[in-house]
Every structure is written in structure tokens, then in C-alpha cells.
């Protein structure tokens, strides 16, 4: 392609567009323009952008997927969060690593695959939104993509390969009491009842320990109780953050907690199921060949991988940039990291399709 832009130029332009979760229209439009400019015919909807390349010979289908939305900029920046400031070999901006760096690397990997030609099959790229909130759009995109044999979830991992990932459940624990004057102590107090349940959960042991991710993690994160300073509370609630592993289903975890407490449990969100790459998965074999020098690890952070796991699509999580910079002020990615991502994704796809076996 004549006068093809450099990857850092494309990413710099994307980082100028604010796309906080729930307000992604502008970043979808700008990204779609770039995809079309680079020679693809994107399918653009309110849920994201999909484009693909195909070989003449039928074969396996590989999905590259990542998200375009970001968390809010927040405070503490010394560079404009949406100014895409370049300083030496670093590019600053909200989303630089999480996860527009992955999106730029995937787009340029698709360009290289198109230029080199696939030995067989199809490569699909899907850029979704809503991942940083509670309504990720990838499940909607997946409904129209047909059968997929392997997937790559683009998140910052330093191009190390995550082969398992914790899930996330958000639960609400509640206890009831009797409302009355605080000078009297006739009836049960909802705060004491809730406190007793929290102590039971603190002592709760989950027997099955995952060999990669370890133990289940259960953490109270918010409390709410009472109606006035001088009134015994008729209710008390706690929000629980539960980080799951493939050792238990979310239904099993819910039942164990319900058997432990005396109060009431409500599931607020359980869509982020735990994930693990099957040992015999084609995508894992490809990763071991193409990314052999990288670390293979278990990831604590939830991601769109959960949507793939619910559809039993074998996947790995890998992307350019340091995950420690995610959601931080002065988020940045280096030119070298971006190039490493492009090369890694390209080699991974070529291995997946058998191009590297000759």
C-alpha cells in the first residue's frame, strides 16, 4: 500500500478520540475509517467493527478481538489524556495499552496477513465496546460470526500468553432486622446479622484449588445499612467481589455461599466466567510455536475472554504493553512494544493456519 501510515501514527490518532464506556460512537467511527483506509471492508454497527480476510482453501477460523472503549481519564495526568502526546519512543494517552494498542497491532497484523496470504481458512478481527463496563458488546458480535476455531483476546500482557483467567461475580448479601428506637434493644439488629454472615464468609474455605490460579477470592467491597442515626436498622447489605477459577462453576459457588449464610444472597453480575485454554487447542499449539520465548501464565484480570468461554471457543489472552499501566494516569505504550505486538500477532496467525510448518 502506497503511503501506508506507520502503526504509531494510527494509534496516535485513535488516542485523540475520547471513548469512555457508554460514549463510544466517535471512536467507532474513527476506527472504522482507519480499517477502511487500510483496504478492508468493515461491517460497522453500534456494537463494534468486524472485518476479515480469507484464503482460497477452506480451513480453521481465527478471531482477533479487543475493545475500543476506555475507563475515564481520572486525575494525576501530566500529559493530556486524549492528546496522544509522543515523547521520544513513548505515546501517551488513555487507552494506549488498554486496549487500543492491541487494536492497532491487530489491524496491522491483519494487513500483513493479507499481504502474505493465508494458507487456509479465515482470519476475523472484531473491535467491540462496553468491555470496561457491565454491558460488553462482544457477545452480540459473536452471534453473527459463525463457527470459530480459536481466538486471541487483545489485552496488555507484555505479549506474554495467558492460558487461564479468573472469573468475576458481583453478589449482594443482605440481612433484615427490626426497626425501632435506638434507645431500645428489643429486636434483632440487621448490622449484627450482616456482620455475623460476613464473619462466616471470611472463614469459608473452598476446597478445590486451581493448579494455576489458586484459591477462590471473596472480598466485601461496599456496605449499606440503616435509615437514621437513632433508629435500629431494618436492613443491611454488603456487596461482595468474588474472583472465581475454573475449579467451580458460578452456580456451585452461589450454592456454597447460600449454605454458609443466614441472610439472603442476590447475584448482581455473573457473566465474567473463569476461562482456561484447553491443552489440545489449536490456538495454544500455535502460541507455543510462535511465541515460544514468552511467558505462559494465569491471569487474575477479567476480560472479554469470558464471552468466548461461554461459547466454548478456545482462546488465549495476549497483547502489547505493560498491564500495570492500565487505568493509570499517563498511560503509555512504546513504539517497540507496538511493533512487538504486530509481529507477535502475525506469527501467531501464520502458525495457526499452518504457514510456519513448511
Short mmCIF file of C-alpha atoms in Angstrom, two decimals, residues 27-325:
data_model
loop_
_atom_site.label_atom_id
_atom_site.label_comp_id
_atom_site.label_asym_id
_atom_site.label_seq_id
_atom_site.Cartn_x
_atom_site.Cartn_y
_atom_site.Cartn_z
CA UNK A 27 -14.16 6.05 18.49
CA UNK A 28 -16.19 3.53 16.50
CA UNK A 29 -16.45 5.99 13.62
CA UNK A 30 -12.75 6.89 13.69
CA UNK A 31 -11.65 3.26 13.92
CA UNK A 32 -13.92 2.24 11.07
CA UNK A 33 -12.40 4.96 8.90
CA UNK A 34 -8.92 3.57 9.56
CA UNK A 35 -9.97 -0.01 8.85
CA UNK A 36 -11.46 1.06 5.53
CA UNK A 37 -8.42 3.21 4.69
CA UNK A 38 -6.19 0.17 5.22
CA UNK A 39 -8.02 -1.74 2.50
CA UNK A 40 -10.71 -3.68 4.36
CA UNK A 41 -14.49 -3.62 4.11
CA UNK A 42 -15.64 -3.30 7.70
CA UNK A 43 -19.06 -4.31 8.96
CA UNK A 44 -19.85 -1.45 11.34
CA UNK A 45 -22.67 -1.46 13.87
CA UNK A 46 -23.46 0.12 17.20
CA UNK A 47 -21.80 -2.91 18.80
CA UNK A 48 -18.45 -2.67 17.04
CA UNK A 49 -16.41 -3.28 13.91
CA UNK A 50 -15.80 -6.60 12.15
CA UNK A 51 -13.55 -7.28 9.13
CA UNK A 52 -11.81 -10.34 7.74
CA UNK A 53 -9.52 -11.97 5.20
CA UNK A 54 -9.93 -15.40 3.63
CA UNK A 55 -7.77 -17.95 1.90
CA UNK A 56 -8.88 -19.73 -1.25
CA UNK A 57 -8.67 -23.01 0.63
CA UNK A 58 -11.16 -23.67 3.44
CA UNK A 59 -9.76 -24.23 6.90
CA UNK A 60 -9.87 -23.11 10.52
CA UNK A 61 -11.23 -19.72 11.59
CA UNK A 62 -9.19 -17.44 13.84
CA UNK A 63 -10.66 -14.47 15.69
CA UNK A 64 -8.69 -11.43 16.84
CA UNK A 65 -10.80 -9.46 19.32
CA UNK A 66 -10.25 -6.47 21.57
CA UNK A 67 -12.16 -3.45 22.87
CA UNK A 68 -12.07 0.23 21.92
CA UNK A 69 -13.73 1.74 25.00
CA UNK A 70 -11.71 3.02 27.94
CA UNK A 71 -12.18 3.95 31.58
CA UNK A 72 -12.41 7.70 32.32
CA UNK A 73 -9.16 9.66 32.31
CA UNK A 74 -9.23 10.46 36.01
CA UNK A 75 -6.73 12.73 37.75
CA UNK A 76 -2.96 12.89 38.01
CA UNK A 77 -2.03 13.31 34.36
CA UNK A 78 0.98 15.37 33.28
CA UNK A 79 0.13 14.72 29.60
CA UNK A 80 -3.30 15.39 28.07
CA UNK A 81 -5.19 12.08 28.38
CA UNK A 82 -6.70 12.49 24.92
CA UNK A 83 -3.84 14.42 23.30
CA UNK A 84 -1.77 11.39 22.20
CA UNK A 85 1.48 13.10 23.17
CA UNK A 86 4.59 11.46 21.76
CA UNK A 87 7.73 11.81 23.86
CA UNK A 88 10.82 10.06 22.47
CA UNK A 89 9.66 6.47 21.83
CA UNK A 90 6.54 6.64 24.03
CA UNK A 91 2.97 7.51 23.10
CA UNK A 92 0.77 8.75 25.96
CA UNK A 93 -3.00 8.62 26.18
CA UNK A 94 -5.94 6.88 27.81
CA UNK A 95 -6.25 3.50 26.09
CA UNK A 96 -2.64 3.33 24.91
CA UNK A 97 -2.28 -0.15 26.37
CA UNK A 98 -5.85 -0.93 27.44
CA UNK A 99 -6.65 -1.75 24.77
CA UNK A 100 -6.24 0.41 21.64
CA UNK A 101 -2.61 -0.65 21.42
CA UNK A 102 -3.91 -4.18 20.86
CA UNK A 103 -6.44 -2.91 18.31
CA UNK A 104 -3.73 -1.11 16.30
CA UNK A 105 -1.45 -4.16 16.46
CA UNK A 106 -4.26 -6.46 15.33
CA UNK A 107 -5.15 -4.20 12.41
CA UNK A 108 -1.56 -4.12 11.17
CA UNK A 109 -1.21 -7.87 11.70
CA UNK A 110 -4.28 -8.34 9.51
CA UNK A 111 -2.63 -6.13 6.87
CA UNK A 112 0.49 -8.32 6.91
CA UNK A 113 -1.57 -11.48 6.72
CA UNK A 114 -3.45 -10.08 3.75
CA UNK A 115 -0.18 -9.23 2.02
CA UNK A 116 1.43 -12.61 2.73
CA UNK A 117 -1.69 -14.67 2.09
CA UNK A 118 -3.19 -17.33 4.30
CA UNK A 119 -2.50 -20.99 3.63
CA UNK A 120 -6.08 -21.85 4.55
CA UNK A 121 -9.11 -20.64 6.45
CA UNK A 122 -10.22 -17.18 7.60
CA UNK A 123 -8.92 -14.53 9.96
CA UNK A 124 -11.55 -12.26 11.53
CA UNK A 125 -10.98 -9.11 13.60
CA UNK A 126 -13.67 -7.80 15.93
CA UNK A 127 -13.31 -4.48 17.79
CA UNK A 128 -16.00 -4.26 20.45
CA UNK A 129 -17.13 -1.73 23.06
CA UNK A 130 -18.52 -1.80 26.59
CA UNK A 131 -15.80 -4.06 27.99
CA UNK A 132 -14.88 -1.65 30.79
CA UNK A 133 -18.49 -1.62 31.99
CA UNK A 134 -21.21 -4.17 32.60
CA UNK A 135 -22.54 -4.45 29.04
CA UNK A 136 -19.75 -5.70 26.77
CA UNK A 137 -20.79 -5.90 23.13
CA UNK A 138 -18.60 -8.84 22.07
CA UNK A 139 -21.32 -11.43 22.83
CA UNK A 140 -23.57 -9.64 20.34
CA UNK A 141 -20.86 -9.61 17.67
CA UNK A 142 -20.13 -13.30 18.19
CA UNK A 143 -23.72 -14.23 17.29
CA UNK A 144 -23.06 -13.26 13.66
CA UNK A 145 -19.55 -14.68 13.22
CA UNK A 146 -20.35 -18.36 12.85
CA UNK A 147 -18.04 -21.14 13.98
CA UNK A 148 -14.66 -20.05 15.38
CA UNK A 149 -11.79 -22.48 16.00
CA UNK A 150 -9.53 -20.24 18.04
CA UNK A 151 -9.40 -16.70 19.39
CA UNK A 152 -6.90 -14.12 20.58
CA UNK A 153 -8.10 -11.64 23.21
CA UNK A 154 -6.16 -8.38 22.96
CA UNK A 155 -5.22 -7.06 26.39
CA UNK A 156 -1.86 -5.74 27.63
CA UNK A 157 0.30 -8.69 28.78
CA UNK A 158 3.78 -7.67 27.52
CA UNK A 159 2.98 -10.26 24.80
CA UNK A 160 3.12 -12.99 27.41
CA UNK A 161 0.38 -15.58 26.93
CA UNK A 162 -2.44 -16.04 29.43
CA UNK A 163 -3.81 -19.59 29.28
CA UNK A 164 -6.27 -19.20 32.14
CA UNK A 165 -8.15 -16.31 33.68
CA UNK A 166 -10.14 -15.67 36.82
CA UNK A 167 -13.83 -15.04 36.56
CA UNK A 168 -15.79 -12.37 38.42
CA UNK A 169 -19.08 -12.47 40.28
CA UNK A 170 -20.68 -9.47 41.97
CA UNK A 171 -23.00 -10.52 44.78
CA UNK A 172 -25.23 -8.72 47.27
CA UNK A 173 -25.56 -10.10 50.79
CA UNK A 174 -28.46 -8.76 52.83
CA UNK A 175 -29.79 -9.16 56.35
CA UNK A 176 -33.04 -7.95 57.94
CA UNK A 177 -33.70 -6.57 61.41
CA UNK A 178 -36.49 -4.85 63.28
CA UNK A 179 -36.76 -1.09 63.01
CA UNK A 180 -37.20 0.73 66.31
CA UNK A 181 -35.84 3.41 68.61
CA UNK A 182 -32.09 3.06 69.12
CA UNK A 183 -32.56 3.54 72.88
CA UNK A 184 -34.25 0.15 72.97
CA UNK A 185 -32.65 -3.19 72.06
CA UNK A 186 -35.73 -5.37 71.80
CA UNK A 187 -35.42 -6.64 68.24
CA UNK A 188 -32.68 -8.12 66.08
CA UNK A 189 -30.22 -5.65 64.56
CA UNK A 190 -29.60 -6.05 60.83
CA UNK A 191 -26.00 -4.83 61.14
CA UNK A 192 -25.13 -7.53 63.66
CA UNK A 193 -26.80 -10.15 61.49
CA UNK A 194 -24.89 -8.99 58.43
CA UNK A 195 -21.66 -8.88 60.40
CA UNK A 196 -22.15 -12.48 61.50
CA UNK A 197 -22.62 -13.58 57.90
CA UNK A 198 -19.51 -11.69 56.81
CA UNK A 199 -17.52 -13.47 59.52
CA UNK A 200 -18.84 -16.81 58.28
CA UNK A 201 -17.76 -15.95 54.75
CA UNK A 202 -14.33 -14.82 55.97
CA UNK A 203 -13.82 -18.27 57.48
CA UNK A 204 -15.24 -20.10 54.45
CA UNK A 205 -12.76 -22.45 52.77
CA UNK A 206 -13.22 -23.53 49.16
CA UNK A 207 -11.72 -27.00 48.86
CA UNK A 208 -10.87 -27.06 45.17
CA UNK A 209 -7.65 -25.15 44.48
CA UNK A 210 -6.88 -24.46 40.81
CA UNK A 211 -3.34 -25.52 39.90
CA UNK A 212 -2.70 -22.24 38.04
CA UNK A 213 -4.98 -19.62 39.59
CA UNK A 214 -5.05 -20.88 43.17
CA UNK A 215 -7.90 -20.26 45.62
CA UNK A 216 -11.25 -18.56 45.20
CA UNK A 217 -11.08 -14.95 46.40
CA UNK A 218 -14.08 -13.38 48.14
CA UNK A 219 -13.91 -9.72 49.21
CA UNK A 220 -16.59 -7.42 50.70
CA UNK A 221 -16.33 -4.08 48.89
CA UNK A 222 -19.32 -1.95 49.96
CA UNK A 223 -21.69 -1.68 52.95
CA UNK A 224 -25.08 -0.01 53.39
CA UNK A 225 -27.38 -0.01 56.41
CA UNK A 226 -29.98 1.89 58.39
CA UNK A 227 -32.37 4.79 57.91
CA UNK A 228 -31.32 7.26 60.64
CA UNK A 229 -28.76 7.74 63.40
CA UNK A 230 -31.23 6.99 66.20
CA UNK A 231 -33.10 4.12 64.57
CA UNK A 232 -32.19 0.43 64.75
CA UNK A 233 -31.58 -0.68 61.14
CA UNK A 234 -34.30 -2.70 59.40
CA UNK A 235 -31.81 -3.79 56.73
CA UNK A 236 -28.09 -4.07 55.99
CA UNK A 237 -26.39 -5.05 52.74
CA UNK A 238 -22.87 -5.78 51.57
CA UNK A 239 -21.53 -6.05 48.03
CA UNK A 240 -19.17 -8.97 47.53
CA UNK A 241 -16.48 -9.25 44.86
CA UNK A 242 -15.82 -12.93 44.10
CA UNK A 243 -12.90 -13.89 41.83
CA UNK A 244 -13.59 -17.39 40.55
CA UNK A 245 -11.49 -20.10 38.92
CA UNK A 246 -12.34 -22.96 36.55
CA UNK A 247 -12.44 -25.28 39.60
CA UNK A 248 -16.04 -24.21 40.30
CA UNK A 249 -18.98 -23.11 38.22
CA UNK A 250 -20.63 -19.87 39.29
CA UNK A 251 -23.75 -21.85 40.19
CA UNK A 252 -21.72 -24.04 42.55
CA UNK A 253 -20.17 -21.00 44.23
CA UNK A 254 -23.57 -19.41 44.70
CA UNK A 255 -24.93 -22.55 46.34
CA UNK A 256 -21.92 -22.86 48.68
CA UNK A 257 -22.31 -19.28 49.88
CA UNK A 258 -26.08 -19.63 50.34
CA UNK A 259 -25.48 -22.71 52.52
CA UNK A 260 -22.99 -20.72 54.63
CA UNK A 261 -25.00 -17.58 55.41
CA UNK A 262 -28.24 -16.95 57.29
CA UNK A 263 -29.20 -13.88 55.27
CA UNK A 264 -30.15 -13.53 51.62
CA UNK A 265 -27.84 -13.65 48.60
CA UNK A 266 -28.54 -11.95 45.28
CA UNK A 267 -26.41 -12.34 42.16
CA UNK A 268 -25.82 -8.91 40.62
CA UNK A 269 -23.49 -9.98 37.82
CA UNK A 270 -22.03 -13.37 36.92
CA UNK A 271 -21.30 -13.02 33.20
CA UNK A 272 -17.50 -12.97 33.66
CA UNK A 273 -16.97 -16.73 33.87
CA UNK A 274 -13.49 -18.18 34.54
CA UNK A 275 -11.54 -19.34 31.50
CA UNK A 276 -8.90 -21.89 30.61
CA UNK A 277 -7.30 -22.76 27.26
CA UNK A 278 -7.78 -26.48 26.52
CA UNK A 279 -4.49 -28.37 26.40
CA UNK A 280 -5.21 -29.68 22.89
CA UNK A 281 -6.41 -26.35 21.45
CA UNK A 282 -5.01 -25.35 18.06
CA UNK A 283 -4.55 -21.78 19.27
CA UNK A 284 -2.39 -22.97 22.17
CA UNK A 285 -0.19 -25.06 19.88
CA UNK A 286 0.20 -22.04 17.62
CA UNK A 287 1.15 -19.82 20.56
CA UNK A 288 3.76 -22.30 21.79
CA UNK A 289 5.34 -22.25 18.35
CA UNK A 290 5.09 -18.55 17.50
CA UNK A 291 5.57 -17.09 20.99
CA UNK A 292 7.83 -19.73 22.49
CA UNK A 293 10.10 -17.15 24.15
CA UNK A 294 7.23 -15.52 26.01
CA UNK A 295 5.94 -16.42 29.48
CA UNK A 296 2.78 -18.53 29.69
CA UNK A 297 0.79 -17.56 32.77
CA UNK A 298 -2.52 -17.40 34.66
CA UNK A 299 -4.28 -14.02 34.62
CA UNK A 300 -6.20 -12.50 37.53
CA UNK A 301 -7.93 -9.81 35.45
CA UNK A 302 -11.33 -10.45 33.83
CA UNK A 303 -11.79 -9.65 30.14
CA UNK A 304 -13.87 -10.39 27.04
CA UNK A 305 -12.41 -13.89 27.13
CA UNK A 306 -15.44 -14.76 29.27
CA UNK A 307 -17.74 -14.28 26.27
CA UNK A 308 -15.66 -16.73 24.26
CA UNK A 309 -15.60 -19.25 27.11
CA UNK A 310 -19.40 -19.22 27.33
CA UNK A 311 -19.46 -20.26 23.66
CA UNK A 312 -16.69 -22.84 24.22
CA UNK A 313 -14.31 -21.08 21.82
CA UNK A 314 -10.66 -21.95 22.67
CA UNK A 315 -8.76 -18.72 23.34
CA UNK A 316 -5.66 -17.11 24.78
CA UNK A 317 -5.14 -13.57 26.06
CA UNK A 318 -2.11 -11.67 24.78
CA UNK A 319 -1.28 -8.10 23.78
CA UNK A 320 1.37 -5.37 23.72
CA UNK A 321 2.20 -3.12 26.66
CA UNK A 322 2.55 -3.46 30.40
CA UNK A 323 -0.76 -4.21 32.18
CA UNK A 324 0.46 -2.21 35.20
CA UNK A 325 -0.16 0.97 33.15
#
